[in-house]
């Protein structure tokens, strides 16, 4: 029998936390960044190359995979790990966010959501129970409850209604998840409440009362200013139980990650390192660098000769500029790799700093590196 | 001082040849297939992944690289090998074929060609001497003469004129190449003459009289039937010196490769394995397989569990189908890899068979494998 899902809080430094959790497919060190594998692939990268960046867990998308190729089909093929040849842990989101952002939503009621697939226009129903069933078919190590995710700004009435509905869906998700008895697997709840701190606190308290293996903060990074996001995070994490991982969904820039870890977050996922990589942007110790810029055209230097990842040490900025300008696939592949390696190096650096009780120094030094890059126009 | 370029003809079996040539960046076993790295990258693949398919040499494109990022720029950055992080031999074509197929040709005269860049419309001049200079700036191990490459069908008058011009350009290319004294590097001539066997023979004889390190057959696979191409190859190779490598440019399918090796060809380049891979087609021991076809949607089998390459053994047809239908970059990356590995396995198989004096058996067995695939509808 596999070990039950567990979270071990190893060290704290202020509100920043160094931890580890255990899943059926292995251990994950936190703070952790999860590359996004929306359609059963981290775009453009072979699984071994994703692992080589230092990633210990990836995210898969219930919404995309249920529509294509279908959860039952992936289950028949042995589950998502086997399907995409990724042997380490997978967290799947529940589809709530994508229903809002990608589909034509037709009906939302107590029962669930009915929407038109963005692929073929077919009508699809997603309930809390079906979202849990799909994630079990995929074989997710960590499943997420279905929630209603609003765009901000939204009215107080709408935020309240969506938060309350998400609470009731959390309860149904939990009942459904527990009926499956998937040993060692975890279900995370999602705190909602928009930018309203009172509603956020209520959501966090009630979800904590129900008891989940982990807690996500959802409905952020949807258009609000960074300080609003960080304020919600700072006010929410103290309400969540200290002995469970905390996951800030869909966030963010390297700066967002550090600020959120400082406020007690353990896990992140975001498309930025891969999406921006495909558009010619590199994330580095020296800040973000736009390789499309003509100033890189003759620059023989690699992006970071001290990087632990060979791709950041090997290829010249001139070559990455060339690939970007020529719209070559390899440009996106290399920059996605380099960016994921930087995100992993950043979280590894935060883990080490928290363990050593010098997170504030690490953050100051990291930000100074970004500023230096700005000054030198790297 | 590097070893001079040399070709060692190890064994013949009928007209099929097993050989090896030596360049400043290493040895290449023939028959050899060269993946195409048009713009300084084999599309979508990291150099290590290209090597892992078994490739010992890649092709680069003078036409593309002179327009972007520019030959002088690549030279300033240390040459094409360093630029693209490919440590093994590189052959560059001279640009003649791309001027015909990609640019708006403005003027062709004794001196050279003037054309409009397909990128920015700039007027560019390419002469035999400039083509050699560019290839030296790139650092090519093997350079090609500039030729005039016609689309077929063409009039006898045009074919004659282009062939004669290409002969004069061969002489100028040779003079220019020799003035550079690039020790160990090679210059190959290009036999022209369309589908006219008399003109082909004249071209081959005159080029042989001038003396080059190798001989290409150009101007084929430009729209003529396969039997015409093979007839030209069969009639041309006996005229070429036995102690120099023979390169059939821009060819072809796995069947083309075997038929051409049978007629005395040693080297090939072609975009088929990578381009068709990006469009969902796999080349395998069982023939070509279109992964977009719905019959693969639930097929858990890999493309070839006996392949020497892990990608062909690991990923299910269902997964490759999914990636293809979802238009995911990784589909093209994996199928390009799998296809290049198949081409390398095919040439390795031919080399082994020729060495053992059983090329005909190998060809029969290989074709039987493709037929079996058709029958089983793999």
XYZ file of C-alpha atoms in Angstrom:
756
model
C 0.000 0.000 0.000
C 1.432 3.412 -0.876
C 2.319 5.914 1.815
C -0.590 8.243 2.534
C -0.231 11.729 1.102
C 1.663 13.737 3.681
C 3.237 17.125 4.024
C 6.295 17.635 6.169
C 6.977 21.237 7.162
C 10.753 21.191 7.545
C 11.557 24.784 8.426
C 9.990 28.232 8.520
C 11.646 31.613 8.105
C 9.140 34.320 8.904
C 6.075 33.162 6.995
C 8.195 31.426 4.308
C 8.123 27.625 4.510
C 10.498 24.862 3.477
C 8.647 21.566 3.157
C 8.175 18.285 1.346
C 5.153 16.268 0.348
C 4.840 12.627 -0.602
C 2.682 11.282 -3.427
C 2.290 7.860 -5.051
C 4.768 8.974 -7.756
C 7.384 10.426 -5.438
C 8.368 13.292 -3.226
C 8.174 16.990 -4.015
C 10.271 19.638 -2.289
C 8.551 22.940 -1.522
C 8.430 25.766 -2.410
C 7.756 23.994 -5.720
C 7.051 25.247 -9.225
C 4.948 23.013 -11.490
C 5.447 23.365 -15.269
C 2.122 23.365 -17.099
C 1.389 20.344 -19.294
C -2.026 21.436 -20.518
C -2.744 18.849 -23.208
C -0.595 16.006 -21.886
C 2.683 17.727 -22.832
C 4.770 20.575 -21.511
C 4.709 22.365 -24.848
C 7.617 21.350 -27.073
C 9.627 19.533 -24.415
C 10.411 15.859 -24.028
C 9.667 14.607 -20.497
C 13.353 13.928 -19.824
C 14.126 17.534 -20.695
C 11.424 18.731 -18.281
C 12.968 16.582 -15.531
C 16.430 17.913 -16.387
C 15.237 21.436 -15.527
C 14.699 20.173 -11.972
C 10.897 19.845 -12.065
C 9.525 17.239 -9.649
C 5.841 17.603 -10.545
C 3.833 18.887 -13.520
C 0.282 20.131 -13.884
C -2.284 18.644 -16.261
C -5.581 20.194 -17.334
C -8.850 18.400 -16.727
C -10.706 20.743 -19.075
C -8.428 20.151 -22.060
C -7.898 16.440 -21.499
C -11.602 15.652 -20.946
C -12.372 17.223 -24.322
C -9.395 15.671 -26.125
C -8.452 12.853 -26.057
C -10.980 12.141 -23.262
C -10.461 10.954 -19.699
C -11.848 7.459 -20.297
C -9.469 7.027 -23.233
C -6.441 8.075 -21.187
C -7.549 5.688 -18.430
C -7.822 2.846 -20.953
C -4.289 3.667 -22.095
C -2.954 3.345 -18.555
C -3.417 6.852 -17.177
C -1.849 10.236 -17.791
C 1.593 9.381 -16.394
C 2.018 6.576 -18.882
C 0.272 8.446 -21.708
C 2.698 11.370 -21.570
C 5.672 9.315 -20.294
C 6.024 11.383 -17.113
C 6.902 9.130 -14.171
C 6.829 11.786 -11.418
C 3.823 13.350 -9.638
C 1.023 15.088 -11.539
C -1.462 17.612 -10.164
C -4.563 18.184 -12.261
C -6.742 21.210 -12.026
C -10.486 20.701 -11.993
C -11.456 22.638 -15.099
C -13.228 25.514 -13.301
C -10.808 28.155 -14.503
C -10.790 26.994 -18.148
C -14.579 26.733 -18.331
C -14.619 30.443 -17.470
C -11.752 31.514 -19.712
C -11.967 29.236 -22.767
C -15.448 27.854 -23.260
C -18.760 29.425 -24.056
C -20.448 28.943 -20.700
C -24.100 28.040 -21.218
C -25.416 27.352 -17.740
C -24.087 27.406 -14.211
C -26.301 26.126 -11.411
C -26.070 24.240 -8.168
C -25.480 21.011 -10.021
C -22.495 22.108 -12.090
C -21.586 23.851 -15.351
C -22.771 23.225 -18.875
C -20.570 24.673 -21.595
C -19.698 24.466 -25.267
C -16.328 22.868 -26.010
C -13.940 25.378 -27.593
C -12.809 22.546 -29.891
C -15.968 21.324 -31.579
C -18.856 23.202 -29.973
C -20.184 20.069 -28.272
C -22.249 20.606 -25.088
C -20.403 19.268 -22.053
C -21.479 18.997 -18.428
C -19.017 19.254 -15.573
C -20.097 18.683 -11.983
C -17.945 18.460 -8.854
C -18.383 14.678 -8.960
C -17.493 14.402 -12.634
C -14.395 16.576 -12.148
C -13.228 14.203 -9.412
C -14.034 11.175 -11.558
C -12.055 12.599 -14.487
C -9.034 13.307 -12.322
C -9.166 9.754 -10.974
C -9.332 8.414 -14.549
C -6.279 10.511 -15.391
C -4.546 9.080 -12.314
C -3.687 12.463 -10.802
C -1.582 12.343 -7.652
C -3.245 15.557 -6.531
C -6.794 16.412 -7.601
C -8.442 19.813 -7.284
C -12.063 20.479 -6.334
C -14.302 22.057 -8.958
C -14.794 25.745 -8.205
C -16.434 28.740 -9.802
C -13.714 31.124 -10.836
C -14.674 34.757 -11.517
C -12.842 37.399 -13.487
C -11.973 40.473 -11.426
C -13.340 43.067 -10.970
C -16.694 41.504 -10.049
C -19.598 42.684 -7.893
C -19.706 41.815 -4.186
C -22.873 39.867 -4.882
C -21.262 37.737 -7.576
C -18.109 37.144 -5.550
C -20.166 36.033 -2.551
C -22.381 33.749 -4.610
C -19.413 32.113 -6.395
C -17.499 31.646 -3.139
C -20.506 30.055 -1.417
C -21.153 27.785 -4.391
C -17.475 26.758 -4.445
C -17.748 25.837 -0.745
C -20.695 23.546 -1.422
C -18.843 22.075 -4.396
C -15.813 21.523 -2.158
C -17.941 19.423 0.146
C -19.340 17.380 -2.741
C -15.845 17.021 -4.224
C -14.555 15.706 -0.929
C -17.388 13.194 -0.558
C -16.846 11.992 -4.094
C -13.058 11.789 -3.702
C -13.322 9.845 -0.428
C -15.751 7.357 -1.937
C -13.014 6.358 -4.397
C -10.547 5.420 -1.661
C -7.533 6.237 -3.812
C -4.811 5.513 -1.261
C -2.040 8.057 -1.103
C -3.743 10.468 -3.466
C -4.674 13.959 -2.375
C -7.561 16.357 -2.872
C -6.948 20.076 -2.535
C -9.676 22.633 -1.844
C -9.690 26.051 -3.502
C -10.203 29.234 -1.501
C -12.319 31.758 -3.398
C -13.696 35.196 -2.493
C -12.207 37.537 -5.078
C -10.509 40.585 -3.623
C -12.765 40.647 -0.568
C -10.718 39.733 2.495
C -13.771 38.917 4.617
C -15.077 36.474 2.017
C -11.615 34.987 1.545
C -11.339 34.418 5.308
C -14.738 32.771 5.415
C -13.850 30.501 2.498
C -10.514 29.541 4.060
C -12.060 28.832 7.466
C -14.895 26.716 6.148
C -12.649 24.688 3.847
C -10.201 24.125 6.709
C -13.116 22.915 8.796
C -13.971 20.316 6.132
C -10.383 19.039 6.056
C -8.397 18.575 2.847
C -4.870 17.320 2.109
C -3.952 20.754 0.762
C -5.379 24.204 0.081
C -5.155 26.308 -3.020
C -5.843 29.993 -3.397
C -7.727 30.398 -6.658
C -9.303 33.272 -8.531
C -6.184 35.425 -8.390
C -3.857 36.576 -11.158
C -7.028 37.208 -13.158
C -6.503 40.895 -13.813
C -6.092 42.441 -10.352
C -2.961 44.450 -9.382
C -0.084 42.511 -7.779
C -0.571 44.232 -4.413
C -4.189 43.092 -4.266
C -3.103 39.521 -4.967
C -0.378 39.651 -2.329
C -2.735 41.194 0.202
C -5.221 38.353 -0.291
C -2.397 35.811 0.015
C -1.012 37.431 3.166
C -4.430 37.498 4.815
C -5.429 33.993 3.754
C -2.394 31.832 4.529
C -2.528 32.408 8.324
C -6.046 30.972 8.353
C -4.991 27.778 6.567
C -3.599 24.876 8.601
C 0.203 24.996 8.920
C 0.587 21.274 8.312
C -0.888 21.260 4.808
C 0.627 22.568 1.547
C -0.668 25.848 0.128
C -0.869 26.356 -3.593
C -1.282 29.709 -5.350
C -2.890 28.827 -8.682
C -1.707 30.263 -12.000
C 1.052 32.431 -10.508
C 3.324 33.925 -11.788
C 6.452 35.971 -12.459
C 9.658 35.213 -10.542
C 8.886 38.269 -8.427
C 5.357 36.999 -7.710
C 6.800 33.660 -6.584
C 9.191 35.209 -4.092
C 6.575 37.575 -2.691
C 4.075 34.735 -2.320
C 6.587 32.381 -0.674
C 7.384 35.200 1.742
C 3.666 35.157 2.607
C 3.472 31.426 3.215
C 2.791 29.822 -0.203
C 4.357 26.425 -1.043
C 3.326 25.619 -4.614
C 2.854 27.364 -7.961
C 1.965 26.655 -11.548
C 2.148 29.069 -14.451
C 2.441 29.097 -18.243
C 4.751 32.145 -18.201
C 8.112 30.358 -18.486
C 6.954 28.251 -21.433
C 4.578 30.675 -23.154
C 6.947 33.627 -22.894
C 9.810 31.364 -23.955
C 7.927 30.598 -27.148
C 7.691 34.342 -27.708
C 11.409 35.000 -27.307
C 11.582 35.991 -23.636
C 14.136 34.533 -21.258
C 13.867 34.586 -17.461
C 17.330 34.804 -15.929
C 19.310 35.822 -12.867
C 19.636 39.177 -14.636
C 15.893 39.612 -15.062
C 13.724 39.077 -18.121
C 15.507 39.374 -21.460
C 13.696 39.846 -24.780
C 15.766 37.869 -27.294
C 13.911 39.429 -30.237
C 15.680 42.708 -29.476
C 18.302 43.591 -32.105
C 20.920 44.290 -29.463
C 21.392 40.534 -29.027
C 22.080 39.885 -32.724
C 25.866 39.748 -32.390
C 26.189 38.896 -28.707
C 28.314 35.757 -28.284
C 27.557 35.396 -24.568
C 25.220 32.701 -23.253
C 22.253 33.812 -21.144
C 23.938 32.759 -17.912
C 27.297 31.069 -17.877
C 26.822 30.186 -14.206
C 23.493 28.431 -14.737
C 23.233 24.838 -13.592
C 21.450 24.056 -16.893
C 23.594 23.488 -19.993
C 21.147 25.236 -22.352
C 21.588 28.532 -20.485
C 25.381 28.127 -20.577
C 25.788 26.885 -24.136
C 23.762 28.794 -26.702
C 24.753 32.375 -27.488
C 22.267 35.208 -27.240
C 22.970 35.771 -30.924
C 21.806 32.233 -31.722
C 18.689 32.542 -29.544
C 17.996 35.902 -31.229
C 18.373 34.263 -34.637
C 16.015 31.393 -33.760
C 13.468 33.861 -32.372
C 13.596 36.136 -35.430
C 13.452 33.133 -37.785
C 10.450 31.800 -35.839
C 12.255 28.469 -35.450
C 10.634 25.886 -33.169
C 13.958 25.306 -31.442
C 13.929 28.888 -30.156
C 10.770 28.189 -28.176
C 12.068 24.795 -27.096
C 15.390 26.181 -25.815
C 13.871 29.240 -24.129
C 11.119 27.148 -22.512
C 13.842 24.860 -21.165
C 16.025 27.737 -19.995
C 13.051 29.459 -18.333
C 11.834 26.337 -16.557
C 15.399 25.742 -15.358
C 15.484 29.295 -14.027
C 12.160 28.865 -12.209
C 13.461 25.635 -10.689
C 16.741 27.286 -9.708
C 14.747 30.108 -8.110
C 12.582 27.749 -6.044
C 15.652 25.674 -5.125
C 17.369 28.881 -4.012
C 14.339 29.818 -1.903
C 14.276 26.355 -0.310
C 17.939 26.569 0.595
C 17.568 30.116 1.925
C 14.560 29.244 4.097
C 16.376 26.210 5.482
C 19.295 28.482 6.365
C 17.033 31.161 7.858
C 18.108 33.803 5.365
C 15.163 34.135 3.014
C 15.170 37.953 3.206
C 18.846 38.042 2.151
C 18.140 35.677 -0.727
C 15.252 37.805 -1.924
C 17.320 40.984 -1.719
C 20.223 39.390 -3.605
C 17.911 37.955 -6.269
C 16.219 41.302 -6.838
C 19.592 43.034 -6.958
C 20.582 40.619 -9.734
C 17.486 41.558 -11.732
C 18.216 45.272 -11.207
C 21.819 44.810 -12.297
C 20.535 43.265 -15.495
C 18.334 46.314 -16.078
C 21.247 48.671 -15.457
C 23.604 46.770 -17.762
C 20.807 46.401 -20.322
C 21.479 42.669 -20.541
C 47.300 20.096 -39.479
C 44.055 18.197 -40.069
C 43.924 15.071 -42.154
C 43.110 15.878 -45.769
C 39.558 15.092 -46.816
C 39.557 11.500 -47.906
C 37.091 8.840 -48.942
C 37.734 5.209 -48.217
C 35.675 2.778 -50.274
C 35.462 -0.182 -47.897
C 33.300 -2.631 -49.812
C 31.054 -2.865 -52.844
C 28.082 -5.129 -53.444
C 26.971 -4.767 -57.042
C 26.946 -1.012 -57.497
C 26.156 -0.400 -53.816
C 29.052 0.983 -51.824
C 30.076 0.903 -48.162
C 32.525 3.687 -47.386
C 33.765 6.304 -44.995
C 34.987 9.853 -45.392
C 37.060 12.014 -43.099
C 36.436 15.697 -42.410
C 37.917 18.214 -39.961
C 34.986 17.499 -37.623
C 35.092 13.721 -37.798
C 34.359 10.651 -39.824
C 31.139 9.829 -41.659
C 30.077 6.311 -42.567
C 28.405 5.873 -45.952
C 25.750 5.389 -47.198
C 24.932 8.415 -45.065
C 21.775 10.425 -44.546
C 22.172 14.096 -43.602
C 19.325 15.728 -41.624
C 18.536 19.186 -42.957
C 19.363 22.118 -40.686
C 18.210 24.898 -42.980
C 18.391 27.926 -40.705
C 21.064 26.683 -38.309
C 18.737 24.164 -36.637
C 17.264 20.802 -37.484
C 13.731 22.044 -36.906
C 12.611 21.571 -33.311
C 15.447 19.286 -32.237
C 18.289 19.907 -29.838
C 21.666 18.945 -31.329
C 22.131 16.135 -28.810
C 18.814 14.670 -29.907
C 19.897 14.818 -33.561
C 23.104 12.963 -32.637
C 21.111 10.409 -30.672
C 19.265 9.438 -33.867
C 22.640 8.311 -35.252
C 23.314 11.274 -37.549
C 27.012 11.917 -38.169
C 26.637 14.986 -40.402
C 23.981 17.626 -41.023
C 23.296 19.955 -43.922
C 23.127 23.744 -43.649
C 21.718 26.179 -46.200
C 23.871 28.911 -47.683
C 20.832 30.689 -49.089
C 18.969 30.934 -45.789
C 21.985 31.659 -43.616
C 23.409 34.356 -45.924
C 20.098 36.203 -45.684
C 19.629 35.635 -41.951
C 21.638 36.001 -39.759
C 24.357 36.552 -42.403
C 27.549 34.618 -43.124
C 29.885 37.309 -41.771
C 27.919 37.394 -38.524
C 28.121 33.626 -38.094
C 31.865 33.780 -38.816
C 32.292 36.497 -36.174
C 30.445 34.236 -33.727
C 32.878 31.386 -34.381
C 31.295 29.609 -37.334
C 28.194 27.517 -37.878
C 29.312 24.532 -35.769
C 29.644 26.701 -32.688
C 26.598 28.846 -33.554
C 24.250 25.875 -33.645
C 26.198 23.761 -31.114
C 26.775 20.926 -33.590
C 30.279 19.482 -33.174
C 30.174 16.976 -36.048
C 30.621 17.570 -39.791
C 28.455 20.028 -41.711
C 27.858 20.097 -45.460
C 26.450 23.337 -46.836
C 24.691 23.638 -50.115
C 25.561 26.565 -52.339
C 22.193 28.264 -52.585
C 21.527 27.457 -56.239
C 18.478 25.348 -55.533
C 16.890 27.830 -53.090
C 17.458 30.803 -55.411
C 15.323 28.925 -57.914
C 12.663 27.696 -55.511
C 12.314 30.441 -52.911
C 13.454 33.797 -54.224
C 12.209 36.061 -56.929
C 15.034 35.609 -59.410
C 15.838 38.920 -61.086
C 18.846 38.210 -63.255
C 20.965 35.225 -64.124
C 24.068 35.757 -66.233
C 27.577 34.488 -66.594
C 28.636 36.332 -63.459
C 26.035 34.879 -61.107
C 22.482 35.374 -59.894
C 20.729 38.459 -58.604
C 17.566 37.828 -56.645
C 15.148 39.329 -54.185
C 15.373 37.898 -50.676
C 12.173 36.050 -49.737
C 12.541 37.606 -46.270
C 12.708 41.335 -46.860
C 12.801 41.849 -50.610
C 16.417 43.072 -50.551
C 18.411 42.572 -53.769
C 21.188 40.032 -53.255
C 23.966 38.891 -55.588
C 25.348 35.382 -55.492
C 28.318 34.368 -57.647
C 30.281 31.127 -57.583
C 33.037 32.947 -55.704
C 30.656 34.477 -53.174
C 28.995 31.094 -52.569
C 32.404 29.603 -51.771
C 33.283 32.555 -49.577
C 30.024 32.214 -47.620
C 30.572 28.520 -47.065
C 34.089 29.223 -45.800
C 32.681 31.854 -43.434
C 30.188 29.301 -42.157
C 33.063 26.838 -41.684
C 31.496 24.067 -43.760
C 33.407 20.792 -43.803
C 32.025 20.156 -47.265
C 31.153 23.032 -49.593
C 29.086 22.764 -52.760
C 29.705 24.618 -56.000
C 27.101 27.148 -57.113
C 24.975 25.666 -59.892
C 21.931 26.594 -61.890
C 19.131 24.294 -60.901
C 16.129 23.996 -63.265
C 12.655 22.746 -62.559
C 11.676 19.788 -64.735
C 10.264 19.525 -67.343
C 12.454 22.077 -69.142
C 13.425 22.552 -72.791
C 16.559 20.893 -74.163
C 17.926 24.349 -74.855
C 17.461 25.495 -71.261
C 18.847 22.258 -69.818
C 21.942 22.507 -72.014
C 22.521 26.141 -71.201
C 22.125 25.595 -67.442
C 24.397 22.552 -67.465
C 27.122 24.388 -69.424
C 26.864 27.391 -67.139
C 27.093 25.116 -64.089
C 30.280 23.595 -65.546
C 31.884 27.018 -65.898
C 30.732 27.895 -62.390
C 32.243 24.618 -61.136
C 35.599 25.698 -62.482
C 35.347 29.122 -60.869
C 34.148 27.530 -57.610
C 37.168 25.236 -57.624
C 39.613 28.065 -58.269
C 38.043 30.108 -55.507
C 37.982 27.187 -53.061
C 41.616 26.284 -53.722
C 42.757 29.867 -53.225
C 41.475 29.626 -49.647
C 43.684 26.633 -48.798
C 41.217 25.317 -46.175
C 43.125 22.169 -45.215
C 40.997 19.072 -44.857
C 37.872 20.736 -46.212
C 36.172 19.462 -49.344
C 34.460 20.947 -52.366
C 31.891 18.893 -54.216
C 30.836 19.514 -57.809
C 27.225 19.153 -58.934
C 26.288 17.180 -62.039
C 23.449 18.840 -63.945
C 21.721 18.028 -67.233
C 18.085 17.515 -66.327
C 16.612 14.274 -67.603
C 18.916 14.179 -70.638
C 21.361 11.302 -70.231
C 23.781 12.661 -72.831
C 23.979 16.010 -71.073
C 24.317 14.296 -67.698
C 27.204 12.213 -69.032
C 28.920 15.265 -70.426
C 28.520 17.112 -67.132
C 29.833 14.171 -65.109
C 32.833 13.644 -67.404
C 33.869 17.280 -67.464
C 33.521 17.692 -63.713
C 35.524 14.522 -63.154
C 38.200 15.937 -65.418
C 38.426 19.054 -63.237
C 38.833 16.966 -60.089
C 36.761 17.483 -56.942
C 36.725 15.804 -53.531
C 33.213 14.578 -54.185
C 30.408 14.676 -56.753
C 26.752 15.462 -56.288
C 23.903 14.783 -58.637
C 21.663 17.834 -58.543
C 18.533 18.930 -60.311
C 16.645 15.739 -59.499
C 13.637 15.166 -57.260
C 12.257 18.362 -58.768
C 9.038 16.931 -60.137
C 10.157 14.087 -62.430
C 8.935 10.471 -61.941
C 11.056 8.222 -59.719
C 12.095 6.025 -62.651
C 13.516 9.028 -64.485
C 15.506 9.989 -61.417
C 16.829 6.464 -60.946
C 17.708 6.164 -64.641
C 19.765 9.357 -64.439
C 21.464 8.086 -61.272
C 22.207 4.676 -62.795
C 23.713 6.231 -65.924
C 25.686 8.902 -64.082
C 27.403 7.070 -61.217
C 29.542 4.806 -63.479
C 31.068 7.929 -65.024
C 32.064 9.369 -61.659
C 35.379 8.325 -60.068
C 34.994 5.324 -57.767
C 37.271 6.792 -55.119
C 35.123 9.850 -54.384
C 31.787 10.089 -52.536
C 28.598 10.576 -54.551
C 25.766 12.630 -53.169
C 22.204 12.648 -54.482
C 20.816 16.020 -53.450
C 17.390 16.479 -51.868
C 16.435 12.773 -51.986
C 14.212 11.239 -50.695
C 11.838 8.569 -49.431
C 13.247 5.437 -47.781
C 12.539 3.629 -51.063
C 14.395 6.316 -53.036
C 17.401 5.899 -50.725
C 17.633 2.147 -51.213
C 17.187 2.372 -54.979
C 19.831 5.068 -55.221
C 22.325 3.206 -53.015
C 21.776 0.208 -55.241
C 22.892 2.453 -58.113
C 26.045 3.681 -56.416
C 25.013 6.712 -54.313
C 26.733 7.344 -50.957
C 25.067 10.424 -49.463
C 21.628 11.974 -49.154
C 19.857 14.918 -47.603
C 16.122 15.499 -47.435
C 13.530 17.413 -45.426
C 11.021 14.524 -45.623
C 11.688 12.907 -42.227
C 11.426 16.225 -40.382
C 8.811 18.006 -42.515
C 6.504 14.990 -42.721
C 7.080 14.370 -39.022
C 5.764 17.842 -38.294
C 2.678 16.887 -40.291
C 1.968 13.691 -38.376
C 3.672 11.127 -40.580
C 5.984 8.469 -39.214
C 8.512 6.498 -41.265
C 8.919 3.030 -39.795
C 9.955 -0.539 -40.536
C 6.283 -1.069 -41.375
C 6.174 1.748 -43.906
C 4.809 5.256 -43.568
C 2.124 5.730 -40.926
C -0.202 8.737 -40.786
C -0.703 9.392 -37.082
C -3.547 11.822 -37.764
C -5.674 8.842 -38.789
C -8.438 8.067 -36.280
C -7.513 4.381 -36.216
C -4.538 5.234 -33.988
C -6.622 7.063 -31.370
C -6.815 4.148 -28.928
C -3.754 2.174 -30.001
C -1.469 1.595 -27.018
C 1.382 0.193 -29.131
C 4.539 2.175 -29.794
C 5.531 2.739 -33.425
C 8.237 0.084 -33.281
C 9.047 -1.747 -30.090
C 12.217 -3.119 -31.682
C 13.575 0.285 -32.659
C 17.012 1.219 -31.382
C 15.606 4.657 -30.533
C 13.672 5.052 -27.265
C 11.134 7.513 -28.752
C 9.906 4.877 -31.213
C 9.641 2.308 -28.396
C 8.124 4.498 -25.687
C 5.277 6.688 -26.895
C 2.007 5.038 -27.873
C 0.430 5.624 -31.256
C -2.547 6.974 -29.315
C -0.339 9.634 -27.723
C 1.300 10.577 -31.032
C -2.188 10.743 -32.577
C -3.320 13.018 -29.743
C -0.322 15.333 -30.127
C -0.859 15.481 -33.881
C -4.582 16.241 -33.607
C -3.944 18.814 -30.878
C -1.273 20.416 -33.070
C 1.174 20.164 -30.178
C 4.811 21.057 -30.908
C 5.953 17.874 -29.197
C 4.195 15.800 -31.869
C 6.456 17.268 -34.542
C 9.478 17.000 -32.285
C 8.885 13.329 -31.460
C 7.982 12.305 -35.022
C 10.958 14.208 -36.468
C 13.164 12.340 -34.004
C 11.564 8.982 -34.734
C 11.800 9.558 -38.494
C 15.431 10.635 -38.410
C 16.203 7.588 -36.275
C 14.481 5.404 -38.866
C 16.451 6.968 -41.721
C 19.664 6.405 -39.769
C 18.676 2.818 -38.985
C 17.940 2.309 -42.678
C 21.330 3.629 -43.795
C 23.057 1.663 -41.021
C 21.238 -1.443 -42.219
C 22.353 -0.778 -45.797
C 25.960 -0.300 -44.654
C 25.918 -3.573 -42.773
C 24.278 -5.407 -45.650
C 26.753 -4.102 -48.226
C 29.663 -5.040 -45.968
C 28.224 -8.550 -45.740
C 27.543 -8.749 -49.479
C 23.797 -9.160 -49.019
C 22.373 -5.802 -50.063
C 19.710 -7.381 -52.276
C 18.459 -9.502 -49.369
C 18.359 -6.467 -47.124
C 16.376 -4.500 -49.670
C 13.906 -7.348 -50.170
C 13.437 -7.799 -46.428
C 13.011 -4.046 -45.877
C 10.404 -3.784 -48.612
C 8.609 -6.838 -47.276
C 8.388 -5.068 -43.905
C 6.774 -2.048 -45.543
C 4.308 -4.291 -47.397
C 3.446 -6.147 -44.207
C 2.609 -2.797 -42.632
C 0.266 -2.045 -45.533
C -1.427 -5.414 -45.215
C -1.862 -5.134 -41.447
C -2.930 -1.484 -41.877
C -0.429 -0.431 -39.252
